[in-house]
Amino acid sequence: MTVDNNKLTTSSGAPVGDNQNSMTAGSRGPTLIQDVHLLEKLAHFNRERVPERVVHAKGAGAHGYFEVTNDLSKYTKAAFLSGVGKRTPMFARFSTVAGELGSADTVRDPRGFALKFYTEEGNYDLVGNNTPVFFIRDAIKFPDFIHTQKRHPQTHLKSPNAVWDFWSLSPESLHQVTILMSDRGIPATLRHMHGFGSHTFKWVNAEGQAVWVKYHFKTEQGIQNLDVNLAAKLAGENPDYHTEDLFNAIDQGDFPVWRLHVQIMPIEDADTFRFDPFDVTKVWSQKDYPLIEVGRMVLDRNPENYFAEVEQVTFSPGSFVPGIEASPDKMLQGRLFGYSDAHRYRVGTNHNSLPINCPHAKVSNYQRDGQMRSDSNGGSSVYYEPNSYGGPTESPADKPLAFKVSGEADSVGYDHHDHFTQAGDLYRLLSEDERTRLVQNIVGAMTPVDLDEIKLRQIGHFYKADPEFGQRIAEGLGLSVPGVV
């Protein structure tokens, strides 16, 4: 049978005879419910938007590949990292954190740096940011933190009071706040920023030996940032500036590249390191654990359809492959659940069967049914395990490495409470011009806060990081800090 592919059809494949006029009872009569094409169009239109991401709603993405330049198989048995020259297809999504889907690209905000590697052992997702640390270190605080970045329930406006109240009552945020308020808080483009896994992960080699690891993606385009006034101007004139820049660069053959390095810490060092290595508000000194090159990430192909690829792509820090495992990082542990659960709600229980998320590796399991099941749903094969009918079986060799646990089951925090040293170190690394802009940015952001109590509490944190840091902010806000803060 010959099919005319130029014919407009309904979703069930029937040809549409008239797409310009709805069916009515006479020229002026009411519209008829039997116009199923009209009903289908309106119903589908009402459902064209899936719920936007609660965080990282506004983003841009691209396809590319990861190529190994340094074989580190002595540290990890992950197949996609073995062998110099090995290439793995991948997809990257960059995003702002707090804004809605239609918000401006050039606001002061961390940028999401989410990567999906389509490996032969299944998909590996690395879901990080353009900063090496985060505001909080326990997932139980995440909903509260994000609430402060969103809109006030009465005014429906952003609330500096909520933002600085939370930060001042959560001193562990100081390191990330300092980075955010620095020049790097507004990248010039998505191509001109670094990316980080942020969390600590565990690598395991073929012999069952483990190390702790942190990921650093260094942009080969160089770091470039936006002046605050230019960023504000662009937010009004071209709110999609970063999205446009990434698309145009790839479209013109100017493919952005990042070079992946890792820091590797022996397992036993975690017990004696001066900071808790699983605390995501801290960095590891590169003097202690120098960067080791792994490979290059190249983005060389734009999406064909934004919704199908960028909007429907789903990432989860729990998407591991053999040789890469979780660490005791409390923030990571919460994200292992939170991200996949968000996708099941937002996109659907079968989100991993969508083309952009579907593993290139063979998928064999006993998960059946659910909304929008688009494949054969397992056909007539056996649907439970264990079974006697040759269904897929477990692979004991791929179990995560066993690890020891100890202590009482209780709600406990991290042992280390020095939230100030690393933020102070960062401040002292900045040039005088960079310090001046940092202080100006913080003063500008804190000026609208109503309560001096909140301002003074936050100034106290800056003062503990570096007395000059705190004093300059106090002076900028016209406040005097009583005694030694």
XYZ file of N, CA and C in Angstrom, residues 69-297:
687
model
N 41.551 10.416 27.131
C 42.923 10.809 26.763
C 43.966 10.238 27.725
N 43.500 9.661 28.832
C 44.414 9.084 29.817
C 43.716 7.900 30.470
N 44.247 6.713 30.275
C 43.618 5.494 30.783
C 43.798 5.414 32.303
N 42.674 5.465 33.022
C 42.717 5.378 34.482
C 42.041 4.099 34.972
N 42.142 3.023 34.169
C 41.499 1.770 34.551
C 42.101 1.158 35.811
N 43.253 1.646 36.239
C 43.793 1.154 37.511
C 42.968 1.667 38.687
N 42.145 2.690 38.425
C 41.290 3.235 39.477
C 39.825 2.833 39.334
N 39.357 2.621 38.097
C 37.948 2.295 37.882
C 37.795 1.298 36.744
N 36.846 0.377 36.925
C 36.548 -0.592 35.870
C 35.457 -0.094 34.932
N 35.022 1.155 35.076
C 34.007 1.705 34.176
C 34.502 1.594 32.744
N 33.770 0.861 31.910
C 34.250 0.545 30.560
C 34.434 1.782 29.695
N 33.585 2.791 29.870
C 33.683 3.956 28.983
C 34.896 4.828 29.299
N 35.573 4.558 30.419
C 36.770 5.314 30.776
C 38.052 4.526 30.497
N 37.921 3.365 29.864
C 39.100 2.516 29.629
C 39.604 2.689 28.200
N 40.894 2.856 28.067
C 41.499 2.883 26.740
C 41.558 4.259 26.120
N 42.766 4.743 25.916
C 42.958 6.046 25.284
C 42.341 6.037 23.887
N 41.573 7.084 23.588
C 40.919 7.196 22.298
C 39.490 6.689 22.281
N 39.061 6.038 23.343
C 37.697 5.507 23.375
C 36.694 6.660 23.420
N 35.654 6.584 22.572
C 34.634 7.623 22.521
C 33.283 7.074 22.973
N 32.563 7.893 23.721
C 31.228 7.540 24.194
C 30.278 8.670 23.850
N 29.157 8.382 23.161
C 28.186 9.443 22.881
C 27.556 9.959 24.164
N 27.171 11.224 24.155
C 26.649 11.823 25.376
C 25.717 12.984 25.045
N 25.023 13.438 26.068
C 24.159 14.620 25.953
C 24.397 15.475 27.184
N 24.469 16.796 26.978
C 24.705 17.731 28.083
C 23.554 18.727 28.164
N 23.164 19.070 29.387
C 22.166 20.119 29.602
C 22.709 21.098 30.626
N 22.663 22.389 30.292
C 23.095 23.459 31.183
C 21.859 24.268 31.576
N 21.851 24.814 32.773
C 20.624 25.451 33.251
C 20.920 26.427 34.371
N 19.976 27.354 34.582
C 19.980 28.122 35.821
C 19.233 27.301 36.869
N 19.399 27.657 38.135
C 18.823 26.860 39.220
C 17.434 27.353 39.607
N 17.314 28.646 39.903
C 16.128 29.134 40.593
C 15.019 29.615 39.677
N 15.339 30.027 38.461
C 14.355 30.661 37.601
C 13.365 29.696 36.978
N 12.238 30.268 36.545
C 11.239 29.471 35.860
C 11.638 29.253 34.412
N 10.810 28.509 33.672
C 11.141 28.143 32.302
C 11.343 29.356 31.405
N 10.629 30.438 31.660
C 10.763 31.624 30.826
C 11.672 32.691 31.386
N 12.452 32.371 32.399
C 13.301 33.372 33.050
C 14.525 33.688 32.195
N 15.253 34.730 32.610
C 16.417 35.191 31.847
C 17.636 34.321 32.112
N 18.460 34.179 31.085
C 19.671 33.361 31.187
C 20.784 34.029 31.996
N 20.811 35.374 32.020
C 21.995 36.066 32.527
C 21.841 36.548 33.961
N 21.021 35.870 34.751
C 20.868 36.228 36.160
C 22.032 35.659 36.964
N 22.214 36.207 38.163
C 23.240 35.672 39.068
C 22.685 34.406 39.724
N 23.236 33.279 39.374
C 22.706 31.995 39.818
C 23.745 30.932 39.475
N 23.833 29.850 40.261
C 24.663 28.741 39.795
C 24.077 28.164 38.511
N 24.930 27.522 37.730
C 24.469 26.860 36.511
C 24.559 25.347 36.672
N 23.475 24.676 36.315
C 23.517 23.228 36.292
C 24.417 22.737 35.169
N 25.080 21.628 35.403
C 26.031 21.051 34.448
C 25.750 19.544 34.459
N 24.735 19.133 33.687
C 24.249 17.756 33.744
C 24.663 16.996 32.490
N 25.239 15.818 32.678
C 25.801 15.047 31.574
C 25.246 13.625 31.584
N 24.885 13.138 30.409
C 24.434 11.754 30.248
C 25.358 11.052 29.267
N 26.036 10.013 29.739
C 26.941 9.224 28.909
C 26.227 7.926 28.529
N 26.074 7.680 27.221
C 25.398 6.466 26.748
C 26.438 5.344 26.616
N 26.795 4.721 27.721
C 27.879 3.738 27.720
C 27.356 2.346 27.367
N 28.269 1.448 27.064
C 27.895 0.075 26.734
C 27.395 -0.695 27.941
N 27.567 -0.144 29.135
C 27.094 -0.796 30.361
C 25.854 -0.107 30.933
N 25.247 0.765 30.124
C 24.091 1.517 30.600
C 24.424 2.991 30.676
N 23.427 3.792 30.946
C 23.632 5.236 31.030
C 24.299 5.613 32.342
N 25.281 6.514 32.231
C 25.891 7.104 33.425
C 25.583 8.587 33.421
N 24.930 9.062 34.466
C 24.591 10.472 34.597
C 25.473 11.126 35.652
N 26.059 12.249 35.282
C 26.824 13.060 36.225
C 26.110 14.413 36.300
N 25.499 14.679 37.433
C 24.614 15.840 37.562
C 25.244 16.826 38.543
N 25.961 17.818 37.998
C 26.674 18.762 38.843
C 26.318 20.198 38.530
N 27.200 21.112 38.911
C 27.023 22.545 38.698
C 28.316 23.141 38.143
N 28.286 24.458 37.915
C 29.510 25.137 37.493
C 30.312 25.628 38.691
N 29.985 25.125 39.876
C 30.736 25.442 41.096
C 31.135 24.137 41.772
N 32.267 24.117 42.463
C 32.725 22.865 43.078
C 32.056 22.549 44.407
N 31.267 23.496 44.943
C 30.611 23.291 46.231
C 29.135 23.655 46.098
N 28.376 23.491 47.202
C 26.960 23.833 47.182
C 26.610 24.576 48.472
N 25.372 25.093 48.543
C 24.949 25.920 49.671
C 24.716 25.115 50.946
N 24.275 23.895 50.809
C 23.940 23.054 51.965
C 24.601 21.701 51.794
N 24.636 20.926 52.858
C 25.334 19.648 52.796
C 24.482 18.479 53.255
N 23.185 18.716 53.455
C 22.271 17.646 53.826
C 20.979 17.844 53.049
N 20.512 16.782 52.377
C 19.334 16.884 51.512
C 18.077 17.275 52.266
N 18.046 17.083 53.568
C 16.838 17.421 54.328
C 16.573 18.926 54.313
N 17.624 19.721 54.009
C 17.465 21.175 53.945
C 17.150 21.676 52.538
N 17.173 20.790 51.550
C 17.044 21.239 50.173
C 15.689 21.878 49.861
N 14.566 21.279 50.234
C 13.287 21.947 49.938
C 13.198 23.343 50.549
N 13.685 23.511 51.771
C 13.643 24.830 52.405
C 14.528 25.820 51.651
N 15.719 25.368 51.258
C 16.617 26.251 50.519
C 15.976 26.713 49.216
N 15.417 25.786 48.456
C 14.823 26.153 47.176
C 13.605 27.050 47.376
N 12.850 26.836 48.437
C 11.724 27.735 48.711
C 12.204 29.180 48.831
N 13.371 29.389 49.425
C 13.862 30.765 49.590
C 14.257 31.383 48.252
N 14.580 30.557 47.281
C 14.981 31.058 45.963
C 13.780 31.293 45.042
N 12.633 30.787 45.437
C 11.427 30.912 44.624
C 10.624 32.126 45.086
N 9.338 32.147 44.793
C 8.522 33.337 44.997
C 7.770 33.304 46.330
N 7.615 34.488 46.919
C 6.905 34.632 48.183
C 5.437 34.244 47.975
N 4.860 33.456 48.880
C 3.492 32.970 48.653
C 2.427 34.061 48.636
N 2.712 35.239 49.216
C 1.725 36.327 49.183
C 1.981 37.277 48.016
N 3.211 37.784 47.917
C 3.513 38.796 46.898
C 3.802 38.189 45.535
N 4.175 36.929 45.505
C 4.624 36.240 44.291
C 5.855 36.923 43.698
N 6.666 37.538 44.573
C 7.913 38.168 44.176
C 9.070 37.433 44.833
N 10.273 37.561 44.231
C 11.462 37.018 44.879
C 11.692 37.766 46.190
N 12.223 37.071 47.190
C 12.321 37.646 48.536
C 13.761 37.659 49.043
N 14.442 38.819 48.976
C 15.783 38.904 49.573
C 15.773 38.570 51.059
N 14.665 38.866 51.748
C 14.572 38.529 53.172
C 14.726 37.023 53.381
N 13.990 36.235 52.585
C 14.055 34.785 52.727
C 15.439 34.255 52.363
N 16.001 34.794 51.273
C 17.312 34.328 50.805
C 18.377 34.520 51.884
N 18.484 35.741 52.383
C 19.572 36.040 53.328
C 19.266 35.543 54.732
N 18.012 35.428 55.079
C 17.664 34.837 56.371
C 18.129 33.383 56.408
N 17.825 32.641 55.355
C 18.230 31.234 55.303
C 19.745 31.104 55.287
N 20.410 31.896 54.419
C 21.867 31.799 54.349
C 22.524 32.188 55.676
N 22.016 33.223 56.316
C 22.634 33.658 57.570
C 22.424 32.632 58.675
N 21.342 31.852 58.586
C 21.080 30.790 59.566
C 21.676 29.451 59.141
N 22.319 29.435 57.992
C 22.969 28.221 57.470
C 24.401 28.585 57.076
N 25.282 28.762 58.047
C 26.633 29.259 57.743
C 27.430 28.360 56.811
N 27.020 27.095 56.657
C 27.716 26.220 55.718
C 27.596 26.711 54.280
N 26.658 27.641 54.027
C 26.454 28.176 52.681
C 27.497 29.217 52.289
N 28.324 29.670 53.231
C 29.183 30.835 52.999
C 30.129 30.672 51.806
N 30.711 29.497 51.643
C 31.659 29.270 50.553
C 30.956 29.448 49.198
N 29.801 28.807 49.056
C 29.068 28.920 47.792
C 28.536 30.330 47.581
N 28.077 30.994 48.648
C 27.597 32.369 48.523
C 28.718 33.272 48.005
N 29.930 33.070 48.510
C 31.069 33.884 48.079
C 31.358 33.669 46.601
N 31.298 32.415 46.144
C 31.492 32.133 44.718
C 30.379 32.777 43.898
N 29.131 32.606 44.355
C 27.983 33.127 43.620
C 28.043 34.644 43.466
N 28.491 35.340 44.492
C 28.524 36.793 44.454
C 29.788 37.336 43.780
N 30.702 36.438 43.433
C 31.914 36.859 42.729
C 31.622 37.009 41.248
N 32.649 37.345 40.478
C 32.487 37.496 39.030
C 31.921 36.240 38.380
N 32.235 35.066 38.953
C 31.812 33.809 38.337
C 30.321 33.525 38.544
N 29.643 34.394 39.265
C 28.210 34.211 39.475
C 27.387 34.436 38.231
N 27.980 35.094 37.221
C 27.272 35.315 35.947
C 28.225 34.961 34.807
N 28.224 33.710 34.344
C 29.107 33.341 33.224
C 28.748 34.117 31.959
N 29.750 34.421 31.152
C 29.501 35.127 29.893
C 28.664 34.273 28.953
N 28.987 32.997 28.870
C 28.203 32.044 28.081
C 28.282 30.704 28.793
N 27.490 29.752 28.333
C 27.564 28.403 28.888
C 28.848 27.710 28.478
N 29.489 28.232 27.417
C 30.734 27.629 26.938
C 31.939 28.090 27.744
N 31.793 29.223 28.422
C 32.922 29.838 29.122
C 32.816 29.676 30.631
N 32.498 28.467 31.068
C 32.446 28.163 32.494
C 32.918 26.731 32.707
N 33.486 26.476 33.880
C 33.873 25.122 34.251
C 32.633 24.343 34.692
N 32.780 23.040 34.821
C 31.750 22.187 35.390
C 32.354 21.269 36.431
N 31.542 20.884 37.407
C 32.039 20.045 38.503
C 30.992 18.990 38.866
N 31.469 17.799 39.230
C 30.559 16.812 39.793
C 30.121 17.219 41.189
N 30.896 18.106 41.813
C 30.640 18.671 43.148
C 30.744 17.623 44.252
N 29.972 16.559 44.163
C 30.021 15.526 45.206
C 31.309 14.710 45.128
N 31.546 13.978 46.183
C 32.563 12.928 46.170
C 31.903 11.636 45.721
N 32.568 10.908 44.821
C 32.083 9.612 44.360
C 33.144 8.556 44.652
N 32.765 7.313 44.473
C 33.694 6.203 44.679
C 33.976 5.540 43.335
N 35.243 5.363 43.041
C 35.655 4.568 41.889
C 36.161 3.218 42.399
N 35.811 2.148 41.681
C 36.226 0.789 42.034
C 36.853 0.136 40.799
N 38.031 -0.472 40.960
C 38.690 -1.110 39.818
C 38.321 -2.590 39.728
N 38.864 -3.265 38.726
C 38.509 -4.661 38.468
C 38.937 -5.589 39.594
N 39.888 -5.154 40.403
C 40.355 -5.971 41.529
C 39.566 -5.706 42.813
N 38.566 -4.816 42.725
C 37.765 -4.517 43.904
C 38.407 -3.496 44.835
N 39.390 -2.754 44.321
C 40.033 -1.709 45.116
C 39.361 -0.372 44.826
N 39.165 0.422 45.862
C 38.372 1.646 45.714
C 39.178 2.886 46.063
N 38.766 4.000 45.476
C 39.290 5.326 45.812
C 38.110 6.298 45.803
N 38.296 7.437 46.454
C 37.313 8.524 46.384
C 37.721 9.459 45.246
N 36.742 10.072 44.583
C 37.049 10.874 43.405
C 36.151 12.102 43.323
N 36.691 13.188 42.794
C 35.931 14.387 42.453
C 36.207 14.743 40.991
N 35.166 15.244 40.299
C 35.258 15.556 38.873
C 35.387 17.055 38.640
N 36.280 17.428 37.725
C 36.467 18.821 37.312
C 36.470 18.872 35.789
N 35.487 19.575 35.191
C 35.474 19.789 33.739
C 35.955 21.217 33.468
N 37.131 21.331 32.886
C 37.740 22.633 32.631
C 37.443 23.083 31.198
N 36.812 24.241 31.056
C 36.491 24.733 29.726
C 37.754 25.089 28.953
N 37.827 24.623 27.707
C 38.961 24.978 26.851
C 38.738 26.330 26.184
N 37.540 26.890 26.354
C 37.256 28.222 25.813
C 37.769 29.316 26.745
N 38.137 28.946 27.964
C 38.571 29.911 28.960
C 37.396 30.446 29.763
N 37.674 30.876 30.980
C 36.635 31.462 31.836
C 36.374 32.898 31.395
N 35.109 33.205 31.144
C 34.685 34.579 30.878
C 33.386 34.832 31.634
N 33.261 36.014 32.195
C 32.083 36.363 32.977
C 31.472 37.659 32.463
N 30.237 37.932 32.876
C 29.528 39.123 32.425
C 29.562 40.213 33.492
N 29.769 41.441 33.071
C 29.586 42.592 33.937
C 28.125 42.646 34.360
N 27.881 43.033 35.611
C 26.511 42.997 36.141
C 25.570 43.889 35.336
N 26.050 45.039 34.869
C 25.186 45.944 34.115
C 24.857 45.377 32.733
N 25.839 44.761 32.096
C 25.584 44.131 30.810
C 24.643 42.942 30.985
N 24.825 42.179 32.048
C 23.948 41.032 32.309
C 22.501 41.477 32.480
N 22.308 42.579 33.221
C 20.950 43.096 33.414
C 20.356 43.586 32.103
N 21.176 44.233 31.281
C 20.719 44.719 29.982
C 20.295 43.540 29.088
N 21.112 42.495 29.072
C 20.798 41.327 28.262
C 19.554 40.614 28.771
N 19.362 40.614 30.085
C 18.188 39.947 30.647
C 16.907 40.570 30.120
N 16.949 41.868 29.858
C 15.779 42.548 29.325
C 15.677 42.465 27.819
N 16.820 42.520 27.137
C 16.807 42.575 25.672
C 16.863 41.198 25.021
N 17.557 40.269 25.633
C 17.669 38.923 25.064
C 17.750 37.912 26.203
N 16.605 37.596 26.818
C 16.618 36.689 27.975
C 17.099 35.283 27.643
N 17.167 34.944 26.364
C 17.641 33.624 25.950
C 19.075 33.681 25.413
N 19.844 34.623 25.893
C 21.184 34.897 25.372
C 22.082 33.654 25.423
N 22.116 32.954 26.552
C 22.987 31.786 26.673
C 22.505 30.632 25.794
N 21.196 30.454 25.747
C 20.630 29.404 24.900
C 20.988 29.657 23.438
N 20.833 30.891 23.010
C 21.140 31.275 21.632
C 22.624 31.104 21.325
N 23.480 31.525 22.257
C 24.921 31.448 22.024
C 25.383 30.008 21.847
N 24.885 29.112 22.691
C 25.310 27.713 22.577
C 24.858 27.120 21.251
N 23.604 27.361 20.885
C 23.086 26.813 19.629
C 23.876 27.354 18.440
N 24.080 28.662 18.415
C 24.765 29.272 17.269
C 26.211 28.805 17.156
N 26.897 28.670 18.297
C 28.295 28.229 18.251
C 28.402 26.845 17.619
N 27.539 25.932 18.059
C 27.580 24.571 17.509
C 27.133 24.572 16.060
N 26.114 25.357 15.738
C 25.599 25.432 14.373
C 26.667 25.930 13.402
N 27.564 26.792 13.896
C 28.618 27.362 13.057
C 29.915 26.544 13.096
N 29.884 25.406 13.783
C 31.055 24.540 13.825
C 32.075 24.903 14.888
N 31.733 25.850 15.760
C 32.626 26.228 16.855
C 32.265 25.381 18.070
N 32.704 24.123 18.040
C 32.268 23.155 19.035
C 32.937 23.404 20.392
N 32.151 23.590 21.457
C 32.755 23.805 22.775
C 33.350 22.514 23.338
N 34.444 22.673 24.063
C 35.194 21.527 24.586
C 35.498 21.762 26.062
N 35.376 20.697 26.846
C 35.826 20.705 28.231
C 36.779 19.537 28.426
N 37.793 19.741 29.225
C 38.744 18.676 29.524
C 38.493 18.192 30.943
N 38.202 16.903 31.086
C 37.889 16.324 32.393
C 39.159 15.954 33.146
N 39.222 16.429 34.378
C 40.254 16.009 35.332
C 39.563 15.468 36.574
N 40.275 14.633 37.310
C 39.746 14.137 38.576
C 40.781 14.338 39.675
N 40.273 14.476 40.873
C 41.106 14.365 42.072
C 40.832 12.998 42.677
N 41.868 12.310 43.072
C 41.726 10.968 43.620
C 42.293 10.934 45.036
N 41.479 10.438 45.957
C 41.862 10.330 47.365
C 41.833 8.864 47.780
N 42.925 8.342 48.359
C 42.882 6.974 48.880
C 41.760 6.823 49.909
N 41.156 5.665 49.928
C 40.004 5.424 50.803
C 40.306 5.780 52.253
N 41.484 5.399 52.734
C 41.804 5.587 54.152
C 41.998 7.059 54.527
N 42.289 7.910 53.546
C 42.515 9.322 53.845
C 41.248 10.014 54.355
N 40.098 9.450 54.032
C 38.839 10.079 54.443
C 38.725 10.162 55.962
N 39.417 9.280 56.667
C 39.320 9.258 58.129
C 40.225 10.287 58.797
N 41.182 10.827 58.054
C 42.162 11.727 58.671
C 42.243 13.089 58.003
N 41.536 13.290 56.875
C 41.620 14.562 56.175
C 41.069 15.677 57.046
N 41.613 16.889 56.906
C 41.271 17.977 57.820
C 39.840 18.484 57.648
N 39.234 18.232 56.503
C 37.814 18.478 56.308
C 37.149 17.151 55.993
N 35.874 17.041 56.275
C 35.149 15.839 55.891
C 35.085 15.800 54.360
N 35.685 14.810 53.721
C 35.746 14.796 52.257
C 34.398 14.563 51.587
N 33.374 14.247 52.379
C 32.042 14.026 51.820
C 31.129 15.235 52.023
N 31.659 16.299 52.567
C 30.920 17.537 52.798
C 30.953 18.362 51.518
N 29.812 18.514 50.835
C 29.780 19.164 49.529
C 29.938 20.676 49.627
N 30.018 21.226 50.827
C 30.312 22.656 50.968
C 31.818 22.918 51.025
N 32.625 21.872 50.895
C 34.080 21.995 50.968
C 34.725 21.493 49.688
N 35.915 22.004 49.395
C 36.726 21.486 48.292
C 37.933 20.753 48.859
N 38.533 19.905 48.022
C 39.796 19.281 48.373
C 40.917 20.141 47.802
N 41.922 20.392 48.584
C 43.065 21.146 48.085
C 43.742 20.377 46.958
N 44.025 21.083 45.866
C 44.723 20.449 44.753
C 46.195 20.237 45.055
N 46.687 20.870 46.118
C 48.050 20.579 46.566
C 48.103 19.191 47.196
N 47.021 18.825 47.889
C 46.955 17.498 48.504
C 46.604 16.424 47.477
N 45.666 16.750 46.593
C 45.175 15.786 45.601
C 45.136 16.471 44.240
N 46.245 16.427 43.523
C 46.362 17.164 42.256
C 45.415 16.622 41.190
N 45.121 17.477 40.209
C 44.246 17.094 39.116
C 44.944 16.091 38.195
N 44.186 15.076 37.790
C 44.675 14.059 36.856
C 43.761 14.073 35.635
N 44.338 14.249 34.457
C 43.517 14.317 33.255
C 42.888 12.963 32.940
N 41.636 13.005 32.437
C 40.913 11.795 32.041
C 40.563 11.827 30.558
N 39.980 12.963 30.086
C 39.558 13.000 28.701
C 38.947 14.330 28.314
N 38.334 14.356 27.123
C 37.741 15.584 26.582
C 36.273 15.350 26.262
N 35.462 16.346 26.614
C 34.047 16.355 26.259
C 33.841 17.376 25.157
